[in-house]
Coordinates of C-alpha atoms in Angstrom, one line a residue:
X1 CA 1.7 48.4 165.1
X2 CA 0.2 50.4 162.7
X3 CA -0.6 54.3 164.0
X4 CA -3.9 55.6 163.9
X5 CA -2.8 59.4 163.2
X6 CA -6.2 60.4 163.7
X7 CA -7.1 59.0 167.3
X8 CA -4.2 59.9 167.7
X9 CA -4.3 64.3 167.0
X10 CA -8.1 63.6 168.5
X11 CA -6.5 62.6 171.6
X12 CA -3.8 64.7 171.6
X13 CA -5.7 68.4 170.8
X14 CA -8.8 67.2 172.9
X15 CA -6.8 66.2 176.1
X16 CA -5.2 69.6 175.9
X17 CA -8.4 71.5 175.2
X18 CA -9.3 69.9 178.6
X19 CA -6.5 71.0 179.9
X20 CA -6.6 74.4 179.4
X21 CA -10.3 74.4 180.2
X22 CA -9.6 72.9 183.5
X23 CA -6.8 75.3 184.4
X24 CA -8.7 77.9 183.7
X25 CA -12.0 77.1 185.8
X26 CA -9.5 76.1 188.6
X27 CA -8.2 79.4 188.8
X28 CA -11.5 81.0 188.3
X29 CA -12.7 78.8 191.5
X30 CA -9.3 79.9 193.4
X31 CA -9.7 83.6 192.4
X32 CA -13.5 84.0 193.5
X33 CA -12.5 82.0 196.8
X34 CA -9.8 84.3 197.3
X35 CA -12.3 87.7 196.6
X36 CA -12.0 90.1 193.6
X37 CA -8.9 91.4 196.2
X38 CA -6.2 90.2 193.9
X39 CA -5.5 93.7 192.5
X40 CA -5.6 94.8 196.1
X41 CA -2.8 92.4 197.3
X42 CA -0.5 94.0 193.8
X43 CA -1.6 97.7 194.7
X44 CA -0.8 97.4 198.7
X45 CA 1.8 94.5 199.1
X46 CA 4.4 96.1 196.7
X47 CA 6.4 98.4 198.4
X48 CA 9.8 96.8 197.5
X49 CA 10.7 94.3 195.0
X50 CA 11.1 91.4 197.8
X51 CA 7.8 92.3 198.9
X52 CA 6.6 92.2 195.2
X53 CA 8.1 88.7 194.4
X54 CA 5.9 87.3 197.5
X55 CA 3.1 89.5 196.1
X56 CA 3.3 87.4 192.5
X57 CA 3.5 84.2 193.7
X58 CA 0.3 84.4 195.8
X59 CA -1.4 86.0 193.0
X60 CA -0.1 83.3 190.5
X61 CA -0.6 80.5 193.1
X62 CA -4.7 82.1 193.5
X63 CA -5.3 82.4 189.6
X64 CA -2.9 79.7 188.4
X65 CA -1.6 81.7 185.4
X66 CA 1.7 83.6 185.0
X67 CA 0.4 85.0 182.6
X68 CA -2.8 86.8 183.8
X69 CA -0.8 88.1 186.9
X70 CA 1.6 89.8 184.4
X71 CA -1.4 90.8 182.3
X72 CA -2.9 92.5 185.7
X73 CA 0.8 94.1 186.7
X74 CA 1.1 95.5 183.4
X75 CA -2.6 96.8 183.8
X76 CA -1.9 98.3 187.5
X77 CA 1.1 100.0 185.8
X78 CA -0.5 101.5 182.6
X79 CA -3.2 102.7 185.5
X80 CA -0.1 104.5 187.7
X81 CA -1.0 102.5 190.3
X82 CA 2.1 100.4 190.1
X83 CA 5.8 101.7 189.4
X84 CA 8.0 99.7 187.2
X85 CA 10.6 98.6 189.5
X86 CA 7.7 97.3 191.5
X87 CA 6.0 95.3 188.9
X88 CA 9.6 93.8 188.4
X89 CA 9.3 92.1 191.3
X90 CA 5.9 91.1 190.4
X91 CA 6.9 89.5 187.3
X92 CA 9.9 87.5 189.2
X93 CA 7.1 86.3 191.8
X94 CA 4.6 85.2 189.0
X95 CA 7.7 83.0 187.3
X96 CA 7.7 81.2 190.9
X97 CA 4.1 80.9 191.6
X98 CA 3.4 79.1 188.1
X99 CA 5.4 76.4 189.1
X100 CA 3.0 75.2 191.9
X101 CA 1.2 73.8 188.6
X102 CA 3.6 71.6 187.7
X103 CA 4.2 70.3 191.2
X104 CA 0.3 69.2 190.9
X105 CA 1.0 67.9 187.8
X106 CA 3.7 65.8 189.5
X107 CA 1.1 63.9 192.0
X108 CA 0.4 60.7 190.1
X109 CA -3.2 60.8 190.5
X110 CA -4.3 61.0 187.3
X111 CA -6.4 57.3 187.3
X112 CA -8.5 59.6 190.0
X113 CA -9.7 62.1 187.0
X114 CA -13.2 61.2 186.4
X115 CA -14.2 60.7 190.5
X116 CA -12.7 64.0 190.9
X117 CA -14.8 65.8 188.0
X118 CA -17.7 63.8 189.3
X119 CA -17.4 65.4 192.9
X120 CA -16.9 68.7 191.3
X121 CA -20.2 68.6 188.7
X122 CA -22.1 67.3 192.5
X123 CA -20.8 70.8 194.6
X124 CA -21.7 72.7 191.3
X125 CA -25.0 71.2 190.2
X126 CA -26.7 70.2 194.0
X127 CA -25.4 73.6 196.4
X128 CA -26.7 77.0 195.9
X129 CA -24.2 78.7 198.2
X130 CA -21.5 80.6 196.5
X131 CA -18.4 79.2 198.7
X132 CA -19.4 75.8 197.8
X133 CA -19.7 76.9 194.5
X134 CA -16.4 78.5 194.3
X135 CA -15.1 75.0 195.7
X136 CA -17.3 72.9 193.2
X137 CA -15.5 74.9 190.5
X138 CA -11.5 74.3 191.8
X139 CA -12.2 70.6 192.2
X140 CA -14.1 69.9 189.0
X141 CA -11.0 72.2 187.4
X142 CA -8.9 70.1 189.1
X143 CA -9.8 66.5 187.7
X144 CA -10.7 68.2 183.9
X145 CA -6.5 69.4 184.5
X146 CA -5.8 65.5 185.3
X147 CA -8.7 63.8 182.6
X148 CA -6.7 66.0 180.1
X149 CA -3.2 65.0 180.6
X150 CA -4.3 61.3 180.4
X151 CA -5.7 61.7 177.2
X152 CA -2.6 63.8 175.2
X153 CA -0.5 61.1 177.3
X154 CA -2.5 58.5 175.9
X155 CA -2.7 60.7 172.3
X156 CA 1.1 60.5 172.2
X157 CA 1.7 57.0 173.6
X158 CA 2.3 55.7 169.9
X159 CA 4.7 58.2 169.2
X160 CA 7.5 55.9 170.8
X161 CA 7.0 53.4 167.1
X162 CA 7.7 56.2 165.3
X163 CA 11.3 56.9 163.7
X164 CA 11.2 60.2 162.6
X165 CA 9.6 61.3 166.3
X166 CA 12.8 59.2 168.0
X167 CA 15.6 61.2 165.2
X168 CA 13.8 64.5 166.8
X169 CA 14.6 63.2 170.2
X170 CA 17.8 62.4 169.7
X171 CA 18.4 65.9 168.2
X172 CA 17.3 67.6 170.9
X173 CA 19.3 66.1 172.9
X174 CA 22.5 67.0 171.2
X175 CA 21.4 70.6 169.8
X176 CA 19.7 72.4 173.0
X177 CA 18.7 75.3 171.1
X178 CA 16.4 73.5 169.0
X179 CA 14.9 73.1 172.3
X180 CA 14.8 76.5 173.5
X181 CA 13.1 77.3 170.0
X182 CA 10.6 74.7 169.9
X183 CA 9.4 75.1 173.7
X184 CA 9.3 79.0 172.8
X185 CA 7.3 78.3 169.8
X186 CA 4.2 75.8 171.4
X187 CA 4.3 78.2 174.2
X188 CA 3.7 80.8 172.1
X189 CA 1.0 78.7 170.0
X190 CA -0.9 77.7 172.9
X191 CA -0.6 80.6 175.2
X192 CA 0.1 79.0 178.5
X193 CA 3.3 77.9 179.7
X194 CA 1.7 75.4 182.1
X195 CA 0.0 73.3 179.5
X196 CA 3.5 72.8 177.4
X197 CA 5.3 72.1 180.9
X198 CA 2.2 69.8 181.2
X199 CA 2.7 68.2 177.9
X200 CA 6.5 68.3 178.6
X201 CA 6.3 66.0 181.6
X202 CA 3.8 63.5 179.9
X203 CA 6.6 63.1 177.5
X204 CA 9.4 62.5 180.0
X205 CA 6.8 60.0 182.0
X206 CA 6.0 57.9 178.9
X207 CA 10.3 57.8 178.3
X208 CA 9.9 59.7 175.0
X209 CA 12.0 62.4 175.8
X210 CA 15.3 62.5 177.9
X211 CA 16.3 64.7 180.5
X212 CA 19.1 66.7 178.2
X213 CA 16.5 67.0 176.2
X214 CA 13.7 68.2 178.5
X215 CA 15.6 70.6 179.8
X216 CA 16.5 73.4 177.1
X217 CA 12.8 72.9 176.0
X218 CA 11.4 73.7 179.4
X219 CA 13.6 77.1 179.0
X220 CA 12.0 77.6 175.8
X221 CA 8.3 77.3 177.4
X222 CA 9.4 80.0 179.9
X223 CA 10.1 82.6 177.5
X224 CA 7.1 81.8 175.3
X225 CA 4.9 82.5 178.2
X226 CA 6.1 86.2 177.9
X227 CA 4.0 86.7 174.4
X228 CA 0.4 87.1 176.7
X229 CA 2.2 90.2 178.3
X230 CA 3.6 91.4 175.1
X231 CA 0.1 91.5 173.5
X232 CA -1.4 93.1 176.6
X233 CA 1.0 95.5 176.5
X234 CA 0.4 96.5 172.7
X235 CA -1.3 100.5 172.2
X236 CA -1.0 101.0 176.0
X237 CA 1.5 103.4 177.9
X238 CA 5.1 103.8 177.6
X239 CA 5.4 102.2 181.2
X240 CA 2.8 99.5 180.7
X241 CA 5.7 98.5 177.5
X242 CA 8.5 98.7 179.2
X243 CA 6.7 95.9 182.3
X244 CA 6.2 93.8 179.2
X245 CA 9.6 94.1 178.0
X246 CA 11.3 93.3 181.5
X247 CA 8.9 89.9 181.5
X248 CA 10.6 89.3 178.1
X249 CA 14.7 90.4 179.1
X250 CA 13.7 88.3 182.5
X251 CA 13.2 85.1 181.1
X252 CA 15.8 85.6 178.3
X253 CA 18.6 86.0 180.6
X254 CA 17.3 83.3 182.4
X255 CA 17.3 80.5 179.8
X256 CA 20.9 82.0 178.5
X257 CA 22.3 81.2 182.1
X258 CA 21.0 78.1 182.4
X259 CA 21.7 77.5 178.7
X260 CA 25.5 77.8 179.5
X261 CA 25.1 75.9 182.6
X262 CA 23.1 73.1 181.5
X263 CA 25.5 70.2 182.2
X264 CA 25.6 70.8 186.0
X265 CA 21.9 71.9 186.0
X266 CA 20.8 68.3 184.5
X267 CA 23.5 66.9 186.9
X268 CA 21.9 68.3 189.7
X269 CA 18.3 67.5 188.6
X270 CA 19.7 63.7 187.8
X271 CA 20.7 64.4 192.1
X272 CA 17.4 65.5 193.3
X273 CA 15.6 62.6 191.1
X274 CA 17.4 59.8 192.6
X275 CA 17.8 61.4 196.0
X276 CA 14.1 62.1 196.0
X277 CA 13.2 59.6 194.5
X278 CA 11.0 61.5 192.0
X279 CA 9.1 60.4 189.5
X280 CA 9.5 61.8 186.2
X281 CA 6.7 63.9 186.1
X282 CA 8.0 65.5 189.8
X283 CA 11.5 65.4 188.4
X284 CA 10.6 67.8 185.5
X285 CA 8.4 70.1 188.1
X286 CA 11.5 70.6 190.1
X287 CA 13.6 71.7 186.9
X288 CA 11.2 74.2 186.5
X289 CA 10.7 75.8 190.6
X290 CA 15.0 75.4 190.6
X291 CA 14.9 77.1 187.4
X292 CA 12.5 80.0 188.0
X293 CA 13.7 80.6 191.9
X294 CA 17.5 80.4 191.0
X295 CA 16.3 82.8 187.9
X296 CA 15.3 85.1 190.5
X297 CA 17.6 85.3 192.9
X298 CA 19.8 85.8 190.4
X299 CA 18.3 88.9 189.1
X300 CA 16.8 90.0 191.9
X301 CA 20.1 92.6 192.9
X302 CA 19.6 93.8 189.4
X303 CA 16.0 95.1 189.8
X304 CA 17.1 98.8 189.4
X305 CA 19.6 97.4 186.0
X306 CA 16.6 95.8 184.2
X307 CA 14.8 98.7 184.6
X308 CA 17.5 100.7 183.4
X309 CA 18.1 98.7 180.4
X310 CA 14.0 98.5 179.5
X311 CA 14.0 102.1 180.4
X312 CA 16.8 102.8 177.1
X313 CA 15.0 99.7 174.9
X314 CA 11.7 101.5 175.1
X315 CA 12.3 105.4 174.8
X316 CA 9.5 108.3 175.8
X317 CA 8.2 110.4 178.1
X318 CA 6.5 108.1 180.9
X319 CA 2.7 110.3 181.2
X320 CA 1.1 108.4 184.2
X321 CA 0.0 110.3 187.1
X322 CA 0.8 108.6 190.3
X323 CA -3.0 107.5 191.2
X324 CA -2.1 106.5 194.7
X325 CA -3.5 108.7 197.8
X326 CA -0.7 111.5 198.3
X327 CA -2.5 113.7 201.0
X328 CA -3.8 110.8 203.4
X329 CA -1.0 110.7 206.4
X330 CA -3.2 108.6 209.6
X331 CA 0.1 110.3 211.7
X332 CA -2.5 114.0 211.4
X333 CA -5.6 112.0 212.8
X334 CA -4.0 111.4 216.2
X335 CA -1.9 114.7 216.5
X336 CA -4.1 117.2 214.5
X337 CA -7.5 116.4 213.0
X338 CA -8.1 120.2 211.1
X339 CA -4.6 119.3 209.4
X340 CA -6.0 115.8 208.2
X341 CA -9.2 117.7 207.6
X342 CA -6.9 119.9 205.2
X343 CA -4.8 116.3 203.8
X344 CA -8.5 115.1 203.1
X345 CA -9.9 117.7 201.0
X346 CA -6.4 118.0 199.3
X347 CA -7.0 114.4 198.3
X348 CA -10.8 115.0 197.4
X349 CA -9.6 117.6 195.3
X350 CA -7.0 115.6 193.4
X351 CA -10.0 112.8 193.0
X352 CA -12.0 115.7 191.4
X353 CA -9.5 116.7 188.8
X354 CA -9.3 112.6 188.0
X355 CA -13.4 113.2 187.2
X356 CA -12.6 116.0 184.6
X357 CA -9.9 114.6 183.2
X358 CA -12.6 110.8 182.7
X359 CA -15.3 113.2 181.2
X360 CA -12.9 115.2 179.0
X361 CA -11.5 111.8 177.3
X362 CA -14.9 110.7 177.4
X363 CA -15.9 113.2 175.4
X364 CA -12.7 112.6 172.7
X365 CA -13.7 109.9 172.2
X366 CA -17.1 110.4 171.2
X367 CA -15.6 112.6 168.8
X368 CA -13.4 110.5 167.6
X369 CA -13.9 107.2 168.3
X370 CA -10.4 106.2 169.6
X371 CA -10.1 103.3 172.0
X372 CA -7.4 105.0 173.6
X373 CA -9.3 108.0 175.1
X374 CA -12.1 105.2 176.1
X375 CA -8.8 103.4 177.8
X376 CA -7.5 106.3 179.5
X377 CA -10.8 107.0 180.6
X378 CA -11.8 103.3 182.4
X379 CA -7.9 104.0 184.4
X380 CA -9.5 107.0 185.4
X381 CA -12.3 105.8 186.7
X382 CA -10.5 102.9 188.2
X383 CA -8.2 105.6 190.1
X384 CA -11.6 107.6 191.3
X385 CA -12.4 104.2 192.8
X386 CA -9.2 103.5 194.5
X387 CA -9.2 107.3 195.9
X388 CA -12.9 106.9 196.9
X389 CA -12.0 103.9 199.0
X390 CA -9.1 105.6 200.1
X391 CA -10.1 108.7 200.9
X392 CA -13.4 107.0 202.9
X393 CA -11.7 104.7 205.1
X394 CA -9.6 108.1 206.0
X395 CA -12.5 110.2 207.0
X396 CA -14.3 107.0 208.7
X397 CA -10.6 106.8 210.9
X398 CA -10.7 110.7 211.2
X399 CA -14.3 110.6 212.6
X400 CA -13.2 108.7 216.0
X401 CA -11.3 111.8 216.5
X402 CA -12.5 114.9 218.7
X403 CA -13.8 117.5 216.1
X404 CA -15.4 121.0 216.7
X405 CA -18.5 121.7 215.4
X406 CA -16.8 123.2 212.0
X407 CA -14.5 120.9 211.7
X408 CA -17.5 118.0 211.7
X409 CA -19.3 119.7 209.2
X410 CA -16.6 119.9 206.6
X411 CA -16.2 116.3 207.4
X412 CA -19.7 115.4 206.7
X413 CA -19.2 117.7 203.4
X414 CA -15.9 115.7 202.0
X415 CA -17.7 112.5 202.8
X416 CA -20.6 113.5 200.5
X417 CA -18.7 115.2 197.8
X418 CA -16.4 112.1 197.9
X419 CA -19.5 110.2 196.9
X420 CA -20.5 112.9 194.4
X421 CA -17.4 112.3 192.7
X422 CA -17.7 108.9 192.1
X423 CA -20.5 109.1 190.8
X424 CA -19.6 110.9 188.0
X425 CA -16.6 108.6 187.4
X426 CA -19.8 105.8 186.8
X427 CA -21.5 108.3 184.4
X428 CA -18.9 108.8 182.3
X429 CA -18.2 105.5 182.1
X430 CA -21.8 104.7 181.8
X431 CA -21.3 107.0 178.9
X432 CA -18.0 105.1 177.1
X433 CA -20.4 101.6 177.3
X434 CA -23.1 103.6 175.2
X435 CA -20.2 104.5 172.8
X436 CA -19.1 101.4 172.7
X437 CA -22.5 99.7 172.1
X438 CA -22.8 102.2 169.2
X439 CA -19.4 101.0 167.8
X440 CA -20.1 97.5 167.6
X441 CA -23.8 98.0 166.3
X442 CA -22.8 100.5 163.9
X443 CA -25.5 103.2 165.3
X444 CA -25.0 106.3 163.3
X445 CA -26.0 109.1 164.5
X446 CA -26.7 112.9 162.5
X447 CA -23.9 115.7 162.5
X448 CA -26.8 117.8 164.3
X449 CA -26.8 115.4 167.5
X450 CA -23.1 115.2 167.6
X451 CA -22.6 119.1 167.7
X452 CA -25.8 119.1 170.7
X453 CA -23.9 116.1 172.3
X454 CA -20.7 118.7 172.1
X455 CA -22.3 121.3 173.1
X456 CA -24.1 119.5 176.6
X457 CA -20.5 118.3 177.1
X458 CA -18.8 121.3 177.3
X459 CA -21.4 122.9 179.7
X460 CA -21.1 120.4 181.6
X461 CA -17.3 119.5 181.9
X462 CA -17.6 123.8 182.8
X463 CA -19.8 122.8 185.4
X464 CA -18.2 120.3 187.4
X465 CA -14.8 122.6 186.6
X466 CA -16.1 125.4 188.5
X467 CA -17.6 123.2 191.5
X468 CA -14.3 122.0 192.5
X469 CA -12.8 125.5 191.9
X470 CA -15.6 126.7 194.3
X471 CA -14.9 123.6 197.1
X472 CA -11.1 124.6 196.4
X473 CA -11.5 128.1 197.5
X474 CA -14.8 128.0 199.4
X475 CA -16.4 130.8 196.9
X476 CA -19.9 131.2 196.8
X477 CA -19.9 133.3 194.2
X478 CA -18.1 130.4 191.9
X479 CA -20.9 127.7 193.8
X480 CA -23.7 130.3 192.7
X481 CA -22.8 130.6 189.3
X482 CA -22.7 126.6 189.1
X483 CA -26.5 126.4 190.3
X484 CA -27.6 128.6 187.3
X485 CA -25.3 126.6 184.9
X486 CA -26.9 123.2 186.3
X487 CA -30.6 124.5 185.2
X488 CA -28.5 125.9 181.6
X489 CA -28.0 121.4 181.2
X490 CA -31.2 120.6 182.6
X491 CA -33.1 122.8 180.3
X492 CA -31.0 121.8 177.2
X493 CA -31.5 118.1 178.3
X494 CA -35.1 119.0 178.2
X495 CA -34.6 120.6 174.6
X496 CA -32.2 118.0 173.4
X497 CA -34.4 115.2 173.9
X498 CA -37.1 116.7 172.7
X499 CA -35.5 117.6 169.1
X500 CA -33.8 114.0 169.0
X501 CA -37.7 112.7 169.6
X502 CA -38.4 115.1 166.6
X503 CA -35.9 113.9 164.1
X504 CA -37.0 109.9 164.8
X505 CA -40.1 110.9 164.0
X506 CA -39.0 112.5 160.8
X507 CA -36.8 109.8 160.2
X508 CA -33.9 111.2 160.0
X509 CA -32.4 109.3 162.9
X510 CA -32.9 105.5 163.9
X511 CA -34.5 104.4 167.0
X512 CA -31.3 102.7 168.1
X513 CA -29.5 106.3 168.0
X514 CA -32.3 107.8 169.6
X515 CA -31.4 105.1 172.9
X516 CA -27.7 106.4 173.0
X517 CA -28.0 109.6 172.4
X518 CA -31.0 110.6 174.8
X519 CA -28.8 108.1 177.4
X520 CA -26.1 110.0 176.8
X521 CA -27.9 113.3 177.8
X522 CA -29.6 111.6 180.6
X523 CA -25.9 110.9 182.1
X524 CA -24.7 114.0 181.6
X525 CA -27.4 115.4 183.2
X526 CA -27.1 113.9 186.4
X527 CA -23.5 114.3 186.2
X528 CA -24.7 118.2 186.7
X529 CA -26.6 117.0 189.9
X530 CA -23.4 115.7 191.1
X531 CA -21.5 119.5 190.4
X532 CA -24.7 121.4 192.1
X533 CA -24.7 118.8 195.2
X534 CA -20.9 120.1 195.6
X535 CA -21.8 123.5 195.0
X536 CA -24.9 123.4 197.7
X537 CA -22.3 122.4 200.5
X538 CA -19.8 125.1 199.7
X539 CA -23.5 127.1 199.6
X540 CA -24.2 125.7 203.0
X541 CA -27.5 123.8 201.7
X542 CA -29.1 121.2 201.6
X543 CA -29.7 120.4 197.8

């Protein structure tokens, strides 16, 4: 039979294009479903590493990508939101959860492909509502993940007839390190551990591959999956690095186990197959879930030893703040509301010092253009949010409480400067997007508006500076002297716009600049609303 080697790479690279399309609207469908909460379950369900194994799987099981949870971990991290030893646990759980992938993979219903897509276009293309949607999206998801292992199945059918394909087999077989290197290697070409599992099992269906030398390649897939985090990782913090590396030293020291103990591994595999009664494509999903959940168990003991050893690998001075609420014990509500009163504004407090810190990087980066003072900024602003949320649900719990007349109104006060606050967290990043818009449309804008932009900056990081210090300390004389610097930025946002219309008309500046810079102003200038509206309650009015 004479092979058609192009039906044959059609087949194969369009099947897996499918694939990976499919998997990745499947876990799109799962993930809205499930709520934008995912980073919620990481954040609250990961007190100790048991707790953050459990935590990974779900997440991994929700989104159906390893990978991504990782990529989120080492986000929640590089955020402070997450400790490492935590996110160790994580990463363990993810390894687990990705295997629920290959399970599906192992229910032969693959002749079922095109009804199921068909069902899935119907929910997406005839129902308006969202949760129909949502489902519209896992089950058309689910038949494109089917549709496109029939086709690289049927793309490597003819790969049996060939000689050289059967001497690559057979080496395998008897070197399992060529394995581990070639499963690393498509893993790390195609980004996505459960496609090359995918394609793994086809292979071991169709009886082109055998079990000894399935095996060392599914160890290779495992650490190939590890390059997502590594990349994620890359110009990020010293913490953020070191979750990356533990992904990497995980998976390592699990395939050098295994890789030692590979005889009685395929033995037992060889057990649960017959036993079973699996079929091949079940019989390779169960390598993999023995393989990742022995992995773990294994290392679990050692949480505290990996990060030890990732701790020495990757040197520096770990800089994240702890972004968690510090100050918000409920045990004050019910035995003392002034104390939580105290714990509340204590947290408020620390939320402001998140919003200087988001407009002083903001500003960096205007000056210099740096993607990491933009990234530092978005975790800030990210943290605001958390503490907002935080802080809120607090005050809403203190509120059942019986408060005195003062006691209310300084409640009433930290639930408005709470929402002051974030507020100018959404400025300021209102204000990176305009930076970033300039960036990638190369907007250039005149030394002149850079040094006004400075200027208004200042002022106003000043501003919002001495609103806290006058909430911190109740001062009026602090909250008074913020009132006249709020009309100082509204009269130079007055001035400044006016001199930037000035120079467009001159044509010295472009109209495009002219849109970022008097939006820049206009943010920082309501920013300053923000500072006063703090000020007026330490003021005792209504602004």
């Amino acid at each position: 039979m004479e092979l058609n080697v192009q039906e044959m790479l059609f087949e194969f690279f369009g099947g897996l294009g499918i694939f990976l399309f499919g998997l990745k609207y499947m876990g799109d469908g799962l993930q809205k479903s499930a709520g934008d909460r995912l980073r919620d379950i990481l954040d609250r369900f990961t007190t100790n590493p048991i707790m953050g194994v459990l935590a990974g799987i779900l997440v991994t099981v929700l989104i159906q990508s390893s990978s991504a949870t990782t990529v989120i971990t080492v986000g929640l991290v590089s955020a402070g939101f997450m400790t490492l030893r935590q996110a160790i646990g994580v990463i363990m759980g993810a390894n687990i959860g990705t295997t629920i992938t290959a399970f599906i993979i192992g229910i032969d219903i693959g002749e079922y492909a095109l009804p199921i897509i068909a069902l899935g276009a119907i929910l997406l293309f005839f129902f308006k509502n969202k949760k129909v949607h949502s489902l519209g999206q896992i089950v058309f998801g689910f038949g494109a993940l089917f549709y496109g292992l029939e086709l690289m199945s049927g793309g490597m059918k003819p790969l049996r007839g060939l000689e050289s394909f059967h001497d690559l087999t057979v080496e395998l077989s008897t070197n399992p390190i060529l394995g581990v290197i070639v499963g690393t290697l498509f893993t790390v070409i195609v980004q996505s551990s459960s496609a090359t599992i995918g394609i793994l099992q086809g292979l071991f269906g169709d009886g082109l591959i055998t079990l000894e030398a399935a095996l060392p390649v599914l160890f290779g897939d495992n650490i190939g999956t590890t390059i997502t985090a590594i990349l994620a990782a890359i110009g990020t913090s010293v913490a953020a690095r070191r979750a990356a590396a533990t992904h990497v030293l995980f998976n390592l020291i699990g395939s050098l186990i295994f890789m030692i103990l590979l005889t009685p591994f395929t033995g037992l595999i060889r057990i649960f197959q017959e036993s079973l009664n699996l079929n091949p494509e079940m019989t390779i999903a169960f390598a993999h879930g023995t393989f990742n959940i022995t992995n773990t168990l294994i290392q679990l003991p050692f949480v505290a030893g990996l990060a030890y050893i990732v701790t020495k690998l990757i040197p520096g001075e770990d800089a994240i703040v702890d972004y968690k609420a510090k100050h918000l014990d409920p045990v004050f509500i019910e035995q003392s509301p002034s104390i939580a009163i105290g714990q509340a504004k204590e947290e408020v407090l620390r939320m402001g010092k998140f919003a200087v810190q988001g407009l002083e990087e903001t500003n960096q980066y205007i000056k210099t253009k740096n993607t990491k003072n933009a990234d530092t900024a978005y975790q800030l602003e990210d943290a605001i949010n958390n503490l907002d949320r935080k802080i809120t649900d607090y005050l809403v719990m203190l509120s059942t409480s019986s408060l005195s007349e003062n006691e209310s109104e300084q409640h009433g006060m930290l639930m408005d400067t709470v929402r002051d606050i974030e507020r100018i967290g959404d400025h300021f990043e209102n204000i990176i997007e305009l930076i970033e818009y300039q960036q990638a449309n190369k907007v250039k804008m005149t030394d002149t508006a850079m040094d006004d932009l400075n200027q208004m900056f200042e002022l106003t990081i000043k501003t919002v500076n001495e609103a806290l210090q006058a909430l911190d300390h109740n001062d009026k004389d602090i909250a008074t002297q913020v009132v006249t610097k709020e009309e100082k930025i509204d009269k130079m946002e007055r001035s400044l716009r006016k001199q930037h219309i000035m120079r467009i008309s001159e044509g010295v500046c472009s109209g495009q600049a002219g849109i970022v810079f008097v939006d820049i102003i206009s943010n920082l200038e309501r920013i300053g609303d923000h500072a006063v509206n703090i000020a007026d309650y330490v003021l005792g009015e209504s602004h």
